[in-house]
Structure formats: C-alpha cells, structure tokens
C-alpha cells in the first residue's frame, strides 16, 4: 500500500509529538533504580547524613531546594542549572537570590552516582531523595517516593519569580498559590511545617517584628535585637524559623504559631483568626497528624510534573544540560 507524503508528514509529526511529550511525562515508579543503580539509596543517604552532621541547617537547605524545584514547572531540576549566555538561572530569581543553598551536596551525590551507575539517575530524582533523607535525618517523617523524573533542558527565571510564594502573602493568596500546583489548603498548611527547621534573613521578617500586632511582644523584642528596623541594616542577619527546636523536625512550628511566635508574616497568617486555625491547632497538639499530612503532601509535591511536552534527559552534571 502506498502512503501519500501528507500521511508520512503527519505520522512523523505525531511520533515526534509523542516522543517529546513522554520525555518529561514519564510514569514514576518506586523501584525504578533497584537493578540499574542498586547503590542509589546508600550513596545518597551517606552523603546527606554527613552533610547534615557537619551543618544541621543543611537539612533545611535540601528540603527547600526540592520545594523550589518542584514549584517552577515541576520537579525537573531546573533549579540546579547555572547561568549560560542563553539562559538565566533560577538561582538569581528574587525568591532564590542569596537564599537557596545545598548545590554542592547535590554535585557530590551526582558525582558519586555517575561513577557507580553512569547516566542512570536524574538530578530531579536526586533532589527528591535528598529532601526525604534530609528530613529523616533531623527526626522528621518518611514519605513514599517514586522515581523516573527527567531533567528539563531549560531554567525559567521569570517563572520562578512569579510562582514561588511570597512571605507577605495573605492566607488566601497562599491557598491560591498552592492550588495552582494542585496542592490544597491542607497540603499548604502541612508543608509550611517545613519551617520547623532552618533560618530566614532579617530582610524577610522585618515587617512582621516591627509593624504587626499579632506577635508576642517578647518574641518581637528578641528578634529586633539582631534585626534592626531600617532597611539595609543587618538585612542578612539570620534567625531560626523555629527558635525553640531549630535543628529538629517536629511540630514546634505550630506551637509557636499558637503563641504568636511565627517568624515570617506568611507563617503567622496560618493562625490569625482564619481558615487554617483549626488545622494549626490540630498539628500543634498532635504531631502524628502533622507528620501524616506532611508526608502525604510531600509525595504530592514531589510528583508535580513539568508541563506537557517539556523535553527531558538524564544530566551528567546537574548544573548544565548535556
Ligand atoms: C507557604 C509558603 C512559603 C513561603 C512564603 C516561604 C517563604 C520562605 C522564606 C522567605 C524563607 C527564608 C528565606 C531567606 O531568608 O533567605 C524560607 C525558608 C525556608 N523554607 Fe519556606 N516558604 C514557604 C513554604 C515552604 C515549604 C512548602 C517548604 C518545604 C516543604 C519550605 C521550606 C523552607 C525551609 C526548610 C527554609 C529554611 C531554609 C534554610 O535554612 O536555608 N517553605 N521560606
């Protein structure tokens, strides 16, 4: 049977479309690397463990890295790409600039994995697994994780500036922001519990400690000691997001909110006579409920796909495309 050139053209177009759309849309699977890279868990666990032992805050850095990756066109390791002449790195987008860390640990893991099983494990999967082990390392819950994410071929700095949530958002804005990622209000409130570890710069919480009433006055006074009122003074001075147990992944973050001791404006809006008050109270009084919901939401977040048709690969170096 003879086919017309039009038919051939159409068939080629459809095949190309299928290939492109499967690249980053591949089905994720929990045992993907069992045969192709049996050393995966050991390598990642070891490096994360050592990095957190050296600096407790590294757990927070690795968790945030995965979050900021997944919110910008899905979990495709767009965040680890460096600047090139044709591409602006997401590292320089305002929510990330001087604020997102942990890339050396990811480099280290990638290097060891490339030696053990070259070309097999994507950077996006490394980010997802490192976040899980980092949280476990500081006492947090585990969650089910599947593999098979592909590394995207483009960073998107302007999208990162647009979609990453802002600390001055209202609770409604936060709910809407997470809804755009198919995460509901419960997911948002549970995921915000990630702020039970790590630190923030004075720049991000200054408005809250000088200009709000929904704050414990002793807490405000303590924070003001190292975060001066004037813009430009001590902007980079750090304070723990949870000052009671900063190195422990627990439900203290929510207890702080009940006591009006949330650090960021976006933390305290979760408990401020609003829609999330009941959930915050539940998490503050029941750590298992928090751990359960956090784990559920992390699995959902780590499954956010790059948009349909995004092309993908397994990068050799997480900082650049192959
Ligand atoms: C609800 C919306 C959120 C907003 C507005 C927000 C905002 C922020 C801000 C402003 C900082 C401090 C950055 C700096 O000073 O450089 C921060 C730190 C952090 N965030 Fe969030 N965040 C949100 C949700 C999340 C989620 C969902 C997670 C993870 C599940 C997370 C994990 C972290 C961690 C671990 C840190 C500390 C990082 C470190 O110590 O280096 N955040 N966040």
XYZ file of C-alpha atoms and ligand atoms in Angstrom:
365
model
C 0.000 0.000 0.000
C 1.378 3.451 -0.879
C 1.060 6.358 1.560
C 0.890 9.959 0.483
C 3.652 12.409 1.527
C 0.978 14.141 3.616
C 0.372 10.915 5.553
C 4.112 10.434 6.139
C 4.429 14.023 7.312
C 1.520 13.594 9.708
C 2.871 10.290 11.043
C 6.292 11.852 11.636
C 4.719 14.831 13.393
C 2.657 12.579 15.670
C 5.659 10.380 16.514
C 7.763 13.452 17.344
C 4.950 14.845 19.490
C 4.655 11.545 21.359
C 8.398 11.353 21.967
C 8.598 14.927 23.195
C 5.597 14.588 25.484
C 6.827 11.334 27.001
C 10.244 12.782 27.770
C 9.328 14.571 30.984
C 5.896 12.999 31.497
C 7.231 9.516 32.139
C 5.379 7.445 34.727
C 7.150 7.436 38.082
C 7.893 4.126 39.772
C 9.184 3.282 43.294
C 11.624 0.515 42.284
C 12.982 2.092 39.126
C 16.646 2.012 40.147
C 16.621 -1.283 42.034
C 18.504 -3.071 39.251
C 20.025 -0.164 37.311
C 21.535 1.570 40.344
C 21.331 -0.557 43.494
C 23.810 1.761 45.271
C 21.496 4.779 44.942
C 19.989 4.810 48.420
C 23.275 4.055 50.134
C 25.158 6.804 48.286
C 22.519 9.480 48.820
C 21.862 8.533 52.456
C 25.575 8.600 53.259
C 26.303 11.981 51.708
C 23.188 13.620 53.187
C 23.942 12.158 56.613
C 27.493 13.531 56.587
C 26.435 16.923 55.269
C 23.768 17.300 57.987
C 26.209 16.093 60.658
C 28.583 18.841 59.542
C 25.883 21.538 59.393
C 22.406 20.856 60.799
C 20.879 23.576 58.610
C 21.789 21.545 55.528
C 18.621 19.504 56.139
C 16.581 22.688 55.696
C 18.566 23.733 52.631
C 17.958 20.405 50.889
C 14.242 20.394 51.711
C 13.789 23.920 50.336
C 15.803 23.089 47.220
C 13.350 20.345 46.282
C 10.345 22.598 47.013
C 11.709 25.449 44.895
C 12.490 22.993 42.119
C 9.021 21.447 42.012
C 7.055 24.728 42.040
C 8.765 26.017 38.886
C 7.455 23.890 36.025
C 7.510 20.668 38.024
C 10.279 18.642 39.627
C 12.764 18.685 36.750
C 15.933 20.030 38.387
C 15.578 23.368 36.602
C 16.835 24.983 39.827
C 20.308 23.460 39.650
C 21.066 24.895 36.184
C 23.689 27.656 36.175
C 23.595 30.790 34.020
C 24.661 30.452 30.400
C 24.786 33.018 27.606
C 21.300 31.950 26.522
C 19.667 31.019 29.817
C 19.062 32.878 33.081
C 19.463 30.692 36.144
C 16.568 30.389 38.598
C 19.169 30.824 41.329
C 19.075 34.564 40.573
C 15.273 34.930 40.783
C 14.343 37.114 43.819
C 12.897 34.266 45.948
C 16.168 32.339 45.491
C 18.847 35.018 45.298
C 21.296 34.699 48.230
C 18.742 32.401 49.780
C 18.896 28.937 48.238
C 21.716 26.559 49.068
C 22.851 22.962 49.044
C 24.024 22.697 45.434
C 27.457 21.347 46.442
C 25.824 18.412 48.197
C 23.789 17.646 45.058
C 27.002 17.893 42.979
C 28.700 15.477 45.338
C 25.867 12.951 45.091
C 25.738 13.277 41.301
C 29.471 12.702 41.001
C 29.340 9.508 43.067
C 26.272 8.240 41.239
C 27.844 8.877 37.841
C 30.826 6.800 38.973
C 28.609 3.975 40.262
C 25.909 3.935 37.557
C 26.642 6.409 34.767
C 23.743 8.123 33.025
C 21.046 6.474 35.113
C 19.789 8.697 37.948
C 18.348 12.122 37.133
C 19.207 15.258 39.113
C 15.488 15.745 39.763
C 15.322 12.323 41.452
C 18.442 13.197 43.461
C 16.783 16.395 44.715
C 13.654 14.460 45.715
C 15.549 11.703 47.539
C 17.935 14.130 49.285
C 14.981 16.091 50.668
C 13.478 12.884 52.065
C 16.701 11.727 53.708
C 17.431 15.226 54.994
C 14.080 15.402 56.784
C 14.506 11.885 58.181
C 17.984 12.826 59.410
C 16.593 15.556 61.684
C 13.761 13.459 63.087
C 11.004 14.063 60.545
C 8.659 11.624 58.838
C 9.303 9.464 55.822
C 7.112 9.508 52.708
C 6.682 7.325 49.675
C 8.774 8.397 46.756
C 8.751 7.210 43.170
C 11.495 7.704 40.596
C 11.873 8.418 36.926
C 11.789 12.219 36.828
C 13.673 13.646 33.875
C 15.917 16.692 33.986
C 14.489 19.540 31.953
C 16.529 21.362 29.336
C 15.645 24.911 30.413
C 15.585 27.032 33.544
C 12.870 29.664 33.844
C 13.947 32.586 35.995
C 10.892 34.729 35.327
C 8.528 31.860 36.157
C 10.445 31.294 39.408
C 9.931 34.959 40.338
C 6.236 34.620 39.595
C 5.185 31.296 41.114
C 7.240 30.858 44.282
C 5.162 32.003 47.263
C 5.914 35.322 48.937
C 6.295 35.753 52.684
C 3.979 38.767 52.683
C 1.040 36.844 51.215
C -2.332 36.577 52.895
C -3.653 33.138 53.771
C -5.966 33.288 50.763
C -3.075 34.144 48.457
C -1.079 31.218 49.861
C -4.016 28.855 49.300
C -4.395 30.109 45.717
C -0.664 29.865 45.089
C -0.548 26.214 46.159
C -3.794 25.434 44.317
C -2.026 26.347 41.073
C 0.266 23.372 41.814
C -2.729 21.141 42.568
C -1.969 21.285 46.282
C -4.943 22.035 48.532
C -5.153 24.246 51.634
C -4.424 21.302 53.926
C -1.295 20.460 51.904
C -0.214 24.107 52.088
C -0.598 24.305 55.864
C 1.158 20.962 56.394
C 4.005 21.823 54.002
C 4.532 25.161 55.744
C 5.575 22.987 58.689
C 8.847 22.655 56.771
C 9.620 25.881 58.637
C 10.214 23.792 61.754
C 13.848 23.726 60.585
C 16.193 26.258 59.041
C 16.586 30.006 59.121
C 15.415 33.222 57.486
C 17.074 36.561 56.842
C 16.054 39.715 58.676
C 15.034 41.139 55.300
C 12.178 38.627 55.099
C 10.686 39.052 58.581
C 11.424 42.716 59.429
C 7.890 43.941 58.603
C 6.440 41.380 60.974
C 8.577 42.202 64.011
C 8.094 45.980 63.752
C 4.703 46.549 62.205
C 2.265 43.924 63.409
C 0.126 43.373 66.463
C -0.339 39.615 66.048
C 3.047 38.966 67.640
C 4.239 38.004 71.111
C 5.986 41.139 72.404
C 8.939 39.286 73.995
C 9.479 37.370 70.787
C 9.399 40.601 68.766
C 11.899 42.235 71.148
C 14.292 39.291 70.895
C 14.181 39.284 67.111
C 14.658 43.062 66.987
C 17.988 42.674 68.801
C 19.596 41.251 65.669
C 17.250 42.630 63.011
C 17.400 46.452 63.009
C 14.385 48.487 61.931
C 15.946 50.248 58.969
C 16.071 48.711 55.540
C 19.687 47.925 54.673
C 20.777 47.389 58.288
C 21.510 43.746 59.041
C 19.367 42.515 56.156
C 21.220 39.213 56.018
C 21.231 38.520 59.759
C 19.674 35.138 60.342
C 17.052 33.959 62.799
C 15.739 30.421 63.221
C 12.299 29.822 61.720
C 11.513 27.787 64.853
C 13.589 29.211 67.687
C 12.644 26.523 70.219
C 13.894 23.415 68.354
C 15.608 24.757 65.206
C 17.502 21.570 64.385
C 14.645 19.169 64.965
C 11.825 18.345 62.590
C 8.846 18.335 64.965
C 5.507 20.140 65.439
C 7.010 23.022 67.436
C 6.432 25.352 64.456
C 2.657 25.097 65.036
C 3.012 25.529 68.794
C 4.907 28.730 68.031
C 2.045 29.927 65.836
C -0.454 29.386 68.688
C 1.827 31.577 70.831
C 2.074 34.242 68.082
C 5.742 33.416 67.659
C 5.743 32.650 63.945
C 8.731 34.322 62.276
C 7.540 35.129 58.757
C 4.332 37.029 58.058
C 3.259 34.023 55.932
C 3.742 31.759 58.948
C 1.522 33.693 61.334
C -1.308 34.198 58.786
C -1.938 30.458 59.164
C -3.120 31.140 62.715
C -4.743 34.546 62.771
C -8.492 34.041 63.127
C -8.603 32.495 59.692
C -9.446 29.376 57.731
C -6.365 27.374 58.815
C -6.648 27.984 62.575
C -8.272 24.627 63.334
C -5.662 22.706 61.349
C -2.787 24.585 63.004
C -4.299 23.742 66.398
C -4.554 20.084 65.405
C -0.900 19.949 64.272
C 0.253 21.798 67.407
C -1.390 19.230 69.631
C -0.907 16.106 67.536
C 2.498 15.595 65.941
C 1.415 12.340 64.256
C -1.363 14.182 62.422
C 1.193 16.726 61.208
C 3.676 14.045 60.143
C 0.952 12.126 58.326
C -0.279 15.173 56.386
C 3.231 16.474 55.723
C 4.235 13.106 54.245
C 1.108 12.963 52.070
C 1.711 16.483 50.802
C 5.421 15.874 50.146
C 4.568 12.875 47.975
C 2.101 15.044 46.046
C 4.597 17.882 45.688
C 7.388 15.608 44.533
C 5.096 14.253 41.812
C 4.445 17.638 40.186
C 5.257 17.065 36.517
C 6.844 19.503 34.150
C 4.207 20.822 31.739
C 3.205 18.504 28.922
C 5.682 18.413 26.093
C 8.668 19.557 28.183
C 11.694 17.662 26.935
C 13.894 15.820 29.406
C 17.197 13.973 29.829
C 19.457 12.481 32.494
C 22.036 15.195 33.064
C 25.660 14.240 33.654
C 26.252 17.407 35.638
C 23.269 18.913 37.464
C 24.491 22.450 36.724
C 24.254 22.192 32.925
C 22.374 20.385 30.211
C 24.270 17.609 28.427
C 3.799 28.759 52.316
C 4.579 29.477 51.547
C 6.021 29.700 51.847
C 6.655 30.885 51.920
C 6.030 32.252 51.697
C 8.021 30.623 52.266
C 8.989 31.585 52.430
C 10.235 31.371 52.958
C 11.201 32.385 53.234
C 11.008 33.873 52.972
C 12.291 31.794 53.775
C 13.574 32.489 54.239
C 14.448 32.762 53.054
C 15.615 33.670 53.341
O 15.622 34.387 54.317
O 16.574 33.653 52.565
C 12.028 30.379 53.818
C 12.886 29.440 54.313
C 12.634 28.088 54.293
N 11.552 27.466 53.734
Fe 9.867 28.356 53.109
N 8.199 29.282 52.396
C 7.004 28.669 52.141
C 6.775 27.308 52.115
C 7.732 26.344 52.321
C 7.571 24.941 52.055
C 6.340 24.317 51.423
C 8.719 24.325 52.425
C 9.087 22.872 52.364
C 8.231 21.896 52.422
C 9.604 25.346 52.928
C 10.844 25.131 53.445
C 11.682 26.119 53.895
C 12.904 25.854 54.630
C 13.385 24.477 55.074
C 13.507 27.092 54.857
C 14.852 27.338 55.557
C 15.957 27.224 54.531
C 17.335 27.458 55.093
O 17.550 27.415 56.281
O 18.244 27.675 54.252
N 8.980 26.568 52.813
N 10.778 30.142 53.303
